[in-house]
mmCIF file of C-alpha atoms and ligand atoms in Angstrom:
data_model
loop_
_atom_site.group_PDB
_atom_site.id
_atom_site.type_symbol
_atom_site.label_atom_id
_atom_site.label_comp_id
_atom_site.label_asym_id
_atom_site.label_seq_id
_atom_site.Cartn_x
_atom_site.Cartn_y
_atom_site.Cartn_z
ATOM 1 C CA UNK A 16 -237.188 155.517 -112.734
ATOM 2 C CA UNK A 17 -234.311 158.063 -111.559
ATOM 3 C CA UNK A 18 -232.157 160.169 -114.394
ATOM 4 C CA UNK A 19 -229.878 156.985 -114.371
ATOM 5 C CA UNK A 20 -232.806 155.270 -115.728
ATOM 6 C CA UNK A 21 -234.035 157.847 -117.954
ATOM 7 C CA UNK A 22 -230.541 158.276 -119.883
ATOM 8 C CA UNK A 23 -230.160 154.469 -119.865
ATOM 9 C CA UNK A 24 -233.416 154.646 -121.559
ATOM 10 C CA UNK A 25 -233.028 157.626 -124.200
ATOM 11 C CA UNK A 26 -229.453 155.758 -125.278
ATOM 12 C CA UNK A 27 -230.776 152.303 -125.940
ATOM 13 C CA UNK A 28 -233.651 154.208 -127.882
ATOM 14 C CA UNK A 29 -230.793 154.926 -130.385
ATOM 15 C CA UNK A 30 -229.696 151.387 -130.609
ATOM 16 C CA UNK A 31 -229.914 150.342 -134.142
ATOM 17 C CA UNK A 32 -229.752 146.503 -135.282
ATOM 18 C CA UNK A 33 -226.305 145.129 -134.625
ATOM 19 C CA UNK A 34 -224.435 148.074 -133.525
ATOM 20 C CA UNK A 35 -223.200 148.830 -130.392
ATOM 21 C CA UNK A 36 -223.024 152.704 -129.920
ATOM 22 C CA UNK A 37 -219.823 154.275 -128.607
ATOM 23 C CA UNK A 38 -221.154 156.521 -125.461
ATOM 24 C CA UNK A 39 -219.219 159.522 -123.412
ATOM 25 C CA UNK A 40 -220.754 159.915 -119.813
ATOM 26 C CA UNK A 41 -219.659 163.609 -119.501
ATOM 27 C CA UNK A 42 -219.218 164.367 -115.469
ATOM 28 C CA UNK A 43 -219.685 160.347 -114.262
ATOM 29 C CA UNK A 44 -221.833 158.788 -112.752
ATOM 30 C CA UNK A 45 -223.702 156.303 -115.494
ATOM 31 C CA UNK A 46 -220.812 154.081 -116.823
ATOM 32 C CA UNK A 47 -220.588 151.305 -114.850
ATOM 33 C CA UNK A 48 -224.842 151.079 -115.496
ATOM 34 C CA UNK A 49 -224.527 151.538 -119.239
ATOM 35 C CA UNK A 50 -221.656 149.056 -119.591
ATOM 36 C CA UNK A 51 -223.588 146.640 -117.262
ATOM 37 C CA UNK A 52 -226.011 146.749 -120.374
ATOM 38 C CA UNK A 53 -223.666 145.887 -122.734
ATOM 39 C CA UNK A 54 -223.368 149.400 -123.935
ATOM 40 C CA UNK A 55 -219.614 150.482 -125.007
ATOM 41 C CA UNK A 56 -219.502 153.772 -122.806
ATOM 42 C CA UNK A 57 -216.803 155.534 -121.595
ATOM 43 C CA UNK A 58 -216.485 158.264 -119.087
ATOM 44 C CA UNK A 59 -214.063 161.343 -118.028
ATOM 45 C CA UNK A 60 -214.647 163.828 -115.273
ATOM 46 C CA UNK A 61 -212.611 166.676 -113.359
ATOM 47 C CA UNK A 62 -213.118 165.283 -110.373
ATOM 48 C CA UNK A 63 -213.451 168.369 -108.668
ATOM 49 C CA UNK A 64 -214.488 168.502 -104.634
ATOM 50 C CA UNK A 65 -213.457 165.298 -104.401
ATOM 51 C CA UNK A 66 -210.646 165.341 -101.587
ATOM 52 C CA UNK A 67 -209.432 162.119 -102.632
ATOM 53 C CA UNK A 68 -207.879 160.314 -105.860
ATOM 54 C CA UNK A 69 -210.225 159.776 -108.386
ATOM 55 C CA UNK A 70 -209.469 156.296 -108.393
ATOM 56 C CA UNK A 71 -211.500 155.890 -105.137
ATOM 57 C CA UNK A 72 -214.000 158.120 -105.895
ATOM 58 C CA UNK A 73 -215.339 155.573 -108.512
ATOM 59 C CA UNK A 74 -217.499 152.420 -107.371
ATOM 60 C CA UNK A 75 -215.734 150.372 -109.670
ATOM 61 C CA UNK A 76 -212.026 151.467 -109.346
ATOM 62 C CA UNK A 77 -210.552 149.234 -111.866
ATOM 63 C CA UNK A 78 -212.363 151.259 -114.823
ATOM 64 C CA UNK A 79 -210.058 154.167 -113.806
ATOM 65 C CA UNK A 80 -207.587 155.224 -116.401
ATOM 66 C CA UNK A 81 -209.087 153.322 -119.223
ATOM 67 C CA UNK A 82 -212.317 152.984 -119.218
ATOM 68 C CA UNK A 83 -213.017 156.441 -117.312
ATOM 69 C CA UNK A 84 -210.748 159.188 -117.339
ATOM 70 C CA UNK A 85 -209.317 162.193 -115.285
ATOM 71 C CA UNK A 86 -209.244 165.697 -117.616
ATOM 72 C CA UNK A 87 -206.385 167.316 -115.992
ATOM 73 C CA UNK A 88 -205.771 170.276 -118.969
ATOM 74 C CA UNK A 89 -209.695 170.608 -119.281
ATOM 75 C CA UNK A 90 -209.460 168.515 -122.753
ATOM 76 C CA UNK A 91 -212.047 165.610 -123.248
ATOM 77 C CA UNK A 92 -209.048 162.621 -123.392
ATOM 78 C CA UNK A 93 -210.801 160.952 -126.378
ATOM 79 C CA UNK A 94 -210.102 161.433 -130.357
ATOM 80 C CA UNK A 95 -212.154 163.554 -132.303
ATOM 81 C CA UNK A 96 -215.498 162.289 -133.479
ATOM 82 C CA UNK A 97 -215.416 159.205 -131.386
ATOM 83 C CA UNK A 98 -218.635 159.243 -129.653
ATOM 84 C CA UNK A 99 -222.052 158.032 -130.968
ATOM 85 C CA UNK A 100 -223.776 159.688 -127.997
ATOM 86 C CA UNK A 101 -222.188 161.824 -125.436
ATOM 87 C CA UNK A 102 -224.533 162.011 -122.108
ATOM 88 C CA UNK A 103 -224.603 164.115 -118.723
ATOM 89 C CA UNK A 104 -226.842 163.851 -115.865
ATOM 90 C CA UNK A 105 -226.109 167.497 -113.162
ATOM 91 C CA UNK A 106 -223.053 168.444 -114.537
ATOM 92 C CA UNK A 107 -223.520 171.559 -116.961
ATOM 93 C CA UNK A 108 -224.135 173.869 -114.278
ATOM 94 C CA UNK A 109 -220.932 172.998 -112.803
ATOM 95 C CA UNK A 110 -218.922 173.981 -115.565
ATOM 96 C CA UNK A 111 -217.800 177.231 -115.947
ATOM 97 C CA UNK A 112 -216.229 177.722 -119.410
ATOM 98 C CA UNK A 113 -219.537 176.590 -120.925
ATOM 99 C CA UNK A 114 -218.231 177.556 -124.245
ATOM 100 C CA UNK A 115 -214.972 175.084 -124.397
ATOM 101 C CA UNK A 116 -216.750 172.407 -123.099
ATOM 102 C CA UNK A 117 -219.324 172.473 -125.792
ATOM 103 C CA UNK A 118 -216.624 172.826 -128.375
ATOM 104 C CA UNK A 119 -214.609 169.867 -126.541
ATOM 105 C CA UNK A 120 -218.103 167.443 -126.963
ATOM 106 C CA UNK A 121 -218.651 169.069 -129.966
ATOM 107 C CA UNK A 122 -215.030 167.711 -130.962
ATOM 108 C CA UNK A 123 -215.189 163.846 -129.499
ATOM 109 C CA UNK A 124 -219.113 163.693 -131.214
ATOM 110 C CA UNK A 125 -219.265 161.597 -134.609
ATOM 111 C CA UNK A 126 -220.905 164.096 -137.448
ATOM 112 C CA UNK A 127 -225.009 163.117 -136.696
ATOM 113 C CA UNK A 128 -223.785 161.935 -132.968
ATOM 114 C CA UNK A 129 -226.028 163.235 -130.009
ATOM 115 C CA UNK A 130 -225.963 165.180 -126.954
ATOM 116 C CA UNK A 131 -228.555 165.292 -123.962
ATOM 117 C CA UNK A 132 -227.990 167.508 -121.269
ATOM 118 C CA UNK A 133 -230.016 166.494 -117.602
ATOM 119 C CA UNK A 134 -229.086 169.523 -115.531
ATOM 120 C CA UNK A 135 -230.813 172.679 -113.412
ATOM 121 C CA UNK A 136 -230.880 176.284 -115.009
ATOM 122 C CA UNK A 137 -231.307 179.077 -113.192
ATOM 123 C CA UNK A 138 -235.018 179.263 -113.573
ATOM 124 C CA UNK A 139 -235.282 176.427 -110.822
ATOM 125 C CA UNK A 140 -236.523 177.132 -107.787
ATOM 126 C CA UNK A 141 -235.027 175.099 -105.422
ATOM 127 C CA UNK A 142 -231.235 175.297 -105.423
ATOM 128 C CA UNK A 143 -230.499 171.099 -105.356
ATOM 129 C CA UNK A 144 -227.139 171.561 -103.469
ATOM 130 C CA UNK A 145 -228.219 173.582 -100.730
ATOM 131 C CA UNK A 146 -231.427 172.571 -100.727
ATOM 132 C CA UNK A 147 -232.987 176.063 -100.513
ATOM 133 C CA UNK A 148 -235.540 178.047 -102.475
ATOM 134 C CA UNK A 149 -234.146 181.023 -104.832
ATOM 135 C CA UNK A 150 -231.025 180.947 -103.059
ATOM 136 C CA UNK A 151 -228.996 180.640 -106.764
ATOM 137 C CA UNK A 152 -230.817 184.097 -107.524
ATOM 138 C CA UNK A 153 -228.972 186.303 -105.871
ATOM 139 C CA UNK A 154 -225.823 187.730 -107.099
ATOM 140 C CA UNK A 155 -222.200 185.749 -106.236
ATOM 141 C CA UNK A 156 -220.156 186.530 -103.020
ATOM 142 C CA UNK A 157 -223.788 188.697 -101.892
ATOM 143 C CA UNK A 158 -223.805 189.545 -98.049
ATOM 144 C CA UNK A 159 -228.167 189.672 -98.362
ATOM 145 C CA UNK A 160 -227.933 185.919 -99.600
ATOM 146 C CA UNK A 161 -225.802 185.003 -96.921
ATOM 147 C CA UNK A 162 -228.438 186.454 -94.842
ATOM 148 C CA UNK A 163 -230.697 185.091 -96.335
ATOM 149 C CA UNK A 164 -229.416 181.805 -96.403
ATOM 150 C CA UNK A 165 -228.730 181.404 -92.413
ATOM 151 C CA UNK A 166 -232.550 182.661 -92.045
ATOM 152 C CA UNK A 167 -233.571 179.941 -94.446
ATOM 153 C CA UNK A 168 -231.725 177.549 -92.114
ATOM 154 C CA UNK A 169 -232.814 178.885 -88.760
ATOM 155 C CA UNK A 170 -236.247 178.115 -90.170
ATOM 156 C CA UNK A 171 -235.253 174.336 -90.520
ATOM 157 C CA UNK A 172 -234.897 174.377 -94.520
ATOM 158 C CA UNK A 173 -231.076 172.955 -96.178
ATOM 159 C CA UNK A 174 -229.283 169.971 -96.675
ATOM 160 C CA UNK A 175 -226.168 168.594 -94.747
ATOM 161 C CA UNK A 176 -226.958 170.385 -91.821
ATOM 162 C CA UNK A 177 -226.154 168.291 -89.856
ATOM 163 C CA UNK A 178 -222.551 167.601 -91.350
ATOM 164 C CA UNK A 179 -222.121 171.482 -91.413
ATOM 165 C CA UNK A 180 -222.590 172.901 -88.048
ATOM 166 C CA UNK A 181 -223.581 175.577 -86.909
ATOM 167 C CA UNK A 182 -226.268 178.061 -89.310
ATOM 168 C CA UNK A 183 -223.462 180.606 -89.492
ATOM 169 C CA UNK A 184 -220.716 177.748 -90.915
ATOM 170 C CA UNK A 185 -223.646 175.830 -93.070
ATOM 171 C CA UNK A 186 -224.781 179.140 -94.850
ATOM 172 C CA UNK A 187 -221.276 180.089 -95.364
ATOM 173 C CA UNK A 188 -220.423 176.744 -96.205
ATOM 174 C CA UNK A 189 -222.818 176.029 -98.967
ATOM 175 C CA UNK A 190 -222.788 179.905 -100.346
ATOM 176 C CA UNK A 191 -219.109 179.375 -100.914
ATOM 177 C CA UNK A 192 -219.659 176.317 -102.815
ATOM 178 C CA UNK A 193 -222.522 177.969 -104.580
ATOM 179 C CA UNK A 194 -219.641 181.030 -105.971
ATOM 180 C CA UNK A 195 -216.831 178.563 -106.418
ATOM 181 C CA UNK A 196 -218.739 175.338 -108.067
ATOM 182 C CA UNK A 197 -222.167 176.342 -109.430
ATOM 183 C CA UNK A 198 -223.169 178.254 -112.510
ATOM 184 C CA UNK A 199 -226.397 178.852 -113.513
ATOM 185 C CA UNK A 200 -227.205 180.243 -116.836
ATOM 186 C CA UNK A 201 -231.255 180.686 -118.082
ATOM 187 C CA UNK A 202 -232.587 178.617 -120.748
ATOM 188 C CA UNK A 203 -232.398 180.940 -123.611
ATOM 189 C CA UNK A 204 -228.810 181.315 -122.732
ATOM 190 C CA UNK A 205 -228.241 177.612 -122.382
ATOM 191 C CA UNK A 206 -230.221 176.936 -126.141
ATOM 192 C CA UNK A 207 -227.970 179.699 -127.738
ATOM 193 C CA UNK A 208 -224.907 178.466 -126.056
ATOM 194 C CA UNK A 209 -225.916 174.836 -127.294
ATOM 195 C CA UNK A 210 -226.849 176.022 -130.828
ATOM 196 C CA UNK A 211 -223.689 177.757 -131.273
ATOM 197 C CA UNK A 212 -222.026 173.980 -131.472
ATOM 198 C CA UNK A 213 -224.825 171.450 -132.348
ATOM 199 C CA UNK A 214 -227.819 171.578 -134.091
ATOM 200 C CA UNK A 215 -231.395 170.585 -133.576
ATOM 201 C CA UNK A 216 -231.368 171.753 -129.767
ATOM 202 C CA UNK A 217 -234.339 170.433 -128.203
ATOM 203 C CA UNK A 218 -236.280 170.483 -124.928
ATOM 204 C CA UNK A 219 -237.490 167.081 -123.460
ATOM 205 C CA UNK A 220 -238.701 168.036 -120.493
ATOM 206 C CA UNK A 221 -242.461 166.710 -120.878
ATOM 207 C CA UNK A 222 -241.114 163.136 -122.318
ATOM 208 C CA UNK A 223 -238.831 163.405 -119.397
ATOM 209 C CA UNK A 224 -241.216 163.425 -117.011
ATOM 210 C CA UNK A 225 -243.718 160.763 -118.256
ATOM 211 C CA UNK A 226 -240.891 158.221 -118.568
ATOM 212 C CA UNK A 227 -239.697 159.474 -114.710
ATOM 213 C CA UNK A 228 -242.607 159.889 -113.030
ATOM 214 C CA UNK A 229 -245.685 158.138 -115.275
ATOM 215 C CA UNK A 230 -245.373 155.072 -113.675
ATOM 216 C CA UNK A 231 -245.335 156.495 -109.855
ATOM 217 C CA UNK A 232 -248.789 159.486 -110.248
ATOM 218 C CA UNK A 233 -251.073 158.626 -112.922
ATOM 219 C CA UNK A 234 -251.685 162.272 -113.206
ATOM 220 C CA UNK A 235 -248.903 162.566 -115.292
ATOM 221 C CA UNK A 236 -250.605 160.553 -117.963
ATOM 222 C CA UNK A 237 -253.499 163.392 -118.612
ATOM 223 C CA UNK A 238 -251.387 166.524 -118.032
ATOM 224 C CA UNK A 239 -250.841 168.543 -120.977
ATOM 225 C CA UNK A 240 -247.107 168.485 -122.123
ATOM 226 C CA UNK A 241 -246.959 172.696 -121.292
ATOM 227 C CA UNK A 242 -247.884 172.195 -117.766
ATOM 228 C CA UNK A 243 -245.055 168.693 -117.413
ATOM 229 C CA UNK A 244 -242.732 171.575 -119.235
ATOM 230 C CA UNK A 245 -243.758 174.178 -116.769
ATOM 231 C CA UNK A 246 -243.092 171.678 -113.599
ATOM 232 C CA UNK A 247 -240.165 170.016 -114.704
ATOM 233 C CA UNK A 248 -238.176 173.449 -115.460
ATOM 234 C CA UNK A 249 -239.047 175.057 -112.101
ATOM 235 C CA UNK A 250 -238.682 171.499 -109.867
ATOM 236 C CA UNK A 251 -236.119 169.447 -111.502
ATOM 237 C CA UNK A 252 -234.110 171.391 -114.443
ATOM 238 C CA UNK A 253 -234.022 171.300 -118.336
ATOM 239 C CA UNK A 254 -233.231 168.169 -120.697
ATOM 240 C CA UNK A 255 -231.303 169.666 -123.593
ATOM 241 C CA UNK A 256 -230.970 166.935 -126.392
ATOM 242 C CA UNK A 257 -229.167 168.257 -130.371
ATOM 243 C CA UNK A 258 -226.827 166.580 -132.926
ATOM 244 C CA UNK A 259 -223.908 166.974 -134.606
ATOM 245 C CA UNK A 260 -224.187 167.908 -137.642
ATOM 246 C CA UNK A 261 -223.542 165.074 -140.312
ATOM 247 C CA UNK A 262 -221.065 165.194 -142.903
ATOM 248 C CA UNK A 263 -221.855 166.547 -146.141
ATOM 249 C CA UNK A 264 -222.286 163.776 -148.195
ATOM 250 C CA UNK A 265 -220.857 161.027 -145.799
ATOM 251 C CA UNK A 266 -222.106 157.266 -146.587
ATOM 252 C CA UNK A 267 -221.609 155.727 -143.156
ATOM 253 C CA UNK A 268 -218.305 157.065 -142.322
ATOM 254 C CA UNK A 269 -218.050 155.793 -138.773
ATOM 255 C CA UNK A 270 -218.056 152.273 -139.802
ATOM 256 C CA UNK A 271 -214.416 152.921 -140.860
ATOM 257 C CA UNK A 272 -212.760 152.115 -137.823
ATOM 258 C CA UNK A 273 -215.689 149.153 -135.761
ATOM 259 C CA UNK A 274 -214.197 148.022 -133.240
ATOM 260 C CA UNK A 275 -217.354 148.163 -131.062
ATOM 261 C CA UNK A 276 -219.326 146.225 -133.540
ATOM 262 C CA UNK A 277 -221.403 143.634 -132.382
ATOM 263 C CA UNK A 278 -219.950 140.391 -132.987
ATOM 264 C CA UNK A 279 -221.079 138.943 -136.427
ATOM 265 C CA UNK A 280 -220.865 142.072 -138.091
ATOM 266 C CA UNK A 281 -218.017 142.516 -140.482
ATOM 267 C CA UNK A 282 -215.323 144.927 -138.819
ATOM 268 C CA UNK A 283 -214.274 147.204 -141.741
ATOM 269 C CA UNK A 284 -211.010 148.944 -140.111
ATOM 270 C CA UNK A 285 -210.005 150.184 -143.800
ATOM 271 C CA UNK A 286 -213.282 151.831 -146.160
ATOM 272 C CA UNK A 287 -212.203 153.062 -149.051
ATOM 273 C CA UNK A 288 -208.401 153.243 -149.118
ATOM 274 C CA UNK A 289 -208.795 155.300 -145.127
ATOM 275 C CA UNK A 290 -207.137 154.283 -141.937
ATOM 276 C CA UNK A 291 -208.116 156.635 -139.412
ATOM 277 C CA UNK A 292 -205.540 157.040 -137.456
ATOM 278 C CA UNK A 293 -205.782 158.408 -134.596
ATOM 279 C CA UNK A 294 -208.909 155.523 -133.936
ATOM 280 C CA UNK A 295 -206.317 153.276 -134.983
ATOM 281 C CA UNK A 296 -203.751 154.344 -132.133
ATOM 282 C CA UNK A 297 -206.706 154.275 -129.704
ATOM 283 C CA UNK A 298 -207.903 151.169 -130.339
ATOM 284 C CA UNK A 299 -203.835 150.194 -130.012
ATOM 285 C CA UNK A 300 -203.621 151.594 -126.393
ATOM 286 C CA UNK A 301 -207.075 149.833 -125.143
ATOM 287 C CA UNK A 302 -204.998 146.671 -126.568
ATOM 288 C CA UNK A 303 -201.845 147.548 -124.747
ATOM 289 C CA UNK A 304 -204.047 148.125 -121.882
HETATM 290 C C1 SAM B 27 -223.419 166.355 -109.266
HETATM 291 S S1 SAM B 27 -222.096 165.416 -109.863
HETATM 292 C C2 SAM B 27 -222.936 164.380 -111.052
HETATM 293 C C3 SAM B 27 -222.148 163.148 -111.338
HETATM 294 C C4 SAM B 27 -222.824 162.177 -112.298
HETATM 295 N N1 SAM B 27 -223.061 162.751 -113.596
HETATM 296 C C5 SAM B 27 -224.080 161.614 -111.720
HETATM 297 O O1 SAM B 27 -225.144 161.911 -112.244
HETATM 298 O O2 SAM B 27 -223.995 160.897 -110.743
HETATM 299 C C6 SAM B 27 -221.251 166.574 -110.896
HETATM 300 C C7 SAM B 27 -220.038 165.976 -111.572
HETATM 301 O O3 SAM B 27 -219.583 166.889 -112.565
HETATM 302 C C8 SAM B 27 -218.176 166.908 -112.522
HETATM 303 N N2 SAM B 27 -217.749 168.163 -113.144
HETATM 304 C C9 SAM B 27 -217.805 169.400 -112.635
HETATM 305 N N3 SAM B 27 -217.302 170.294 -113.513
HETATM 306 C C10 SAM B 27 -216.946 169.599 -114.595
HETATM 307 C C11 SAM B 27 -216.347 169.940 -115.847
HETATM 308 N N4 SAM B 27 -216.034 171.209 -116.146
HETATM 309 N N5 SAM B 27 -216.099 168.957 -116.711
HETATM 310 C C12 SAM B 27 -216.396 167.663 -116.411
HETATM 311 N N6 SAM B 27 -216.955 167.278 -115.260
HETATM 312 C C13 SAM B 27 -217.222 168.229 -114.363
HETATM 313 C C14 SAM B 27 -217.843 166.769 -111.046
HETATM 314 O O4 SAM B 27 -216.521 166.364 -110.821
HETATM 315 C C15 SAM B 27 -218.877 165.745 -110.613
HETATM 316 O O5 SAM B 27 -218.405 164.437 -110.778
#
């Protein structure tokens, strides 16, 4: 099982009888999956470092627009409190005004929606776009990690070396994509950060790596969860999960507007004298569409 897998995995966990959650791939990569099992996901993405349109960036070019989104102002292009479960799988360390982009999936998330974060903090040891140890620890724009860098490459260590030239050009290459696209933040950061918008933070590293790796080294299966903790935060990252807080004394609010029910279920677009508008002029454009 790859990340794909394991998010597939923790969203149809949620699944309750007869309803189809509403799911935000933040940063995309998983919609086309998640829709090929019948789960009503949608995706949006800056599309940054692309070099070409979004549009044929995407496997599946035809869910462009609709389905999955560009974010030219930054905004998340959805209504408020849309989203049963927003997802992202190596994204958060790419994003650089943490803070609005936690209020921005704070916004889209239904009160008691969820959020789970796949992504590498700082505390990792091996940088995953570069491919080289520590080499996120140094200090942005440093002349020693350039250094550095080029002598990790003379010794044969880095990825796309072959696309990049020359050690010079690769370490220069792949430090100025390390100052310009990457931003790594430690976990007690990242859980303050996340707790400042959501509640219940919480760290699924250990389940994380029994569902990824159980099946493949049987080790897995007797290691205590502190030492699958320990691994997967210095190999692999952190898996942040926390809620939205519910409504104070909402009964089921976000069956008010259903059009992802399952069919059979009753679709109840007004509940109690409410239209909700702005779901209403959604739903209108997806029709229009
Ligand atoms: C390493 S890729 C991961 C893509 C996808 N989640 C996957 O797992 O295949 C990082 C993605 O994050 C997107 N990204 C970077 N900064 C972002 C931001 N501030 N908001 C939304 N997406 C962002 C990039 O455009 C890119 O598609």
């Amino acid at each position: 099982m790859d990340n794909y897998g394991y998010l597939a995995a923790w969203v149809a966990a949620r699944r309750t009888d007869g309803v189809l959650l509403r799911v935000l791939d933040y940063g995309c990569g998983l919609v086309s999956m998640l829709r090929d099992q019948r789960v009503d996901c949608y995706g949006c993405d800056v599309f940054v470092n692309v070099g070409k349109p979004p549009r044929e960036y995407l496997s599946d070019g035809t869910l462009f627009g609709s389905v999955i989104k560009d974010m030219p102002d930054g905004r998340i292009p959805f209504p408020d409190e849309f989203f049963d479960i927003i997802v992202n799988n190596q994204v958060m360390e790419h994003v650089q005004d943490i803070e609005s982009t936690l209020a921005e999936l704070q916004r889209v998330a239904k009160p008691g929606g969820s959020l789970i974060s796949v992504f590498p903090h700082k505390a990792v040891w091996r940088e995953g776009h570069c491919g080289v140890a520590f080499v996120h620890w140094f200090p942005k724009h440093s002349r020693l990690r350039l250094y550095y860098a080029m002598a990790c490459r003379a010794l044969g260590f880095g990825y796309h070396k072959e696309r990049l030239g020359s050690i010079g050009a690769w370490a220069r290459d792949r430090c100025r994509y390390l100052d310009e696209q990457t931003f790594y933040r430690t976990l007690p950061e990242l859980r303050r950060l996340f707790g400042s918008y959501f509640e219940n933070v919480t760290q699924g590293e250990a389940n994380y790596a029994r569902q990824r790796f159980g099946s493949r080294y049987r080790v897995v299966a007797v290691l205590p969860d502190a030492v699958l903790v320990a691994l997967v935060r210095m190999a692999a990252g952190c898996v942040l999960s926390c809620e939205k807080k519910p409504r104070r004394g909402a009964v089921e609010d976000d069956t008010v507007f259903t059009p992802h029910r399952q069919p059979g279920n009753s679709t109840a677009i007004f509940k109690n004298g409410v239209v909700k508008l702005r779901e209403l002029a959604f739903f209108a454009t997806k029709v229009l569409e």
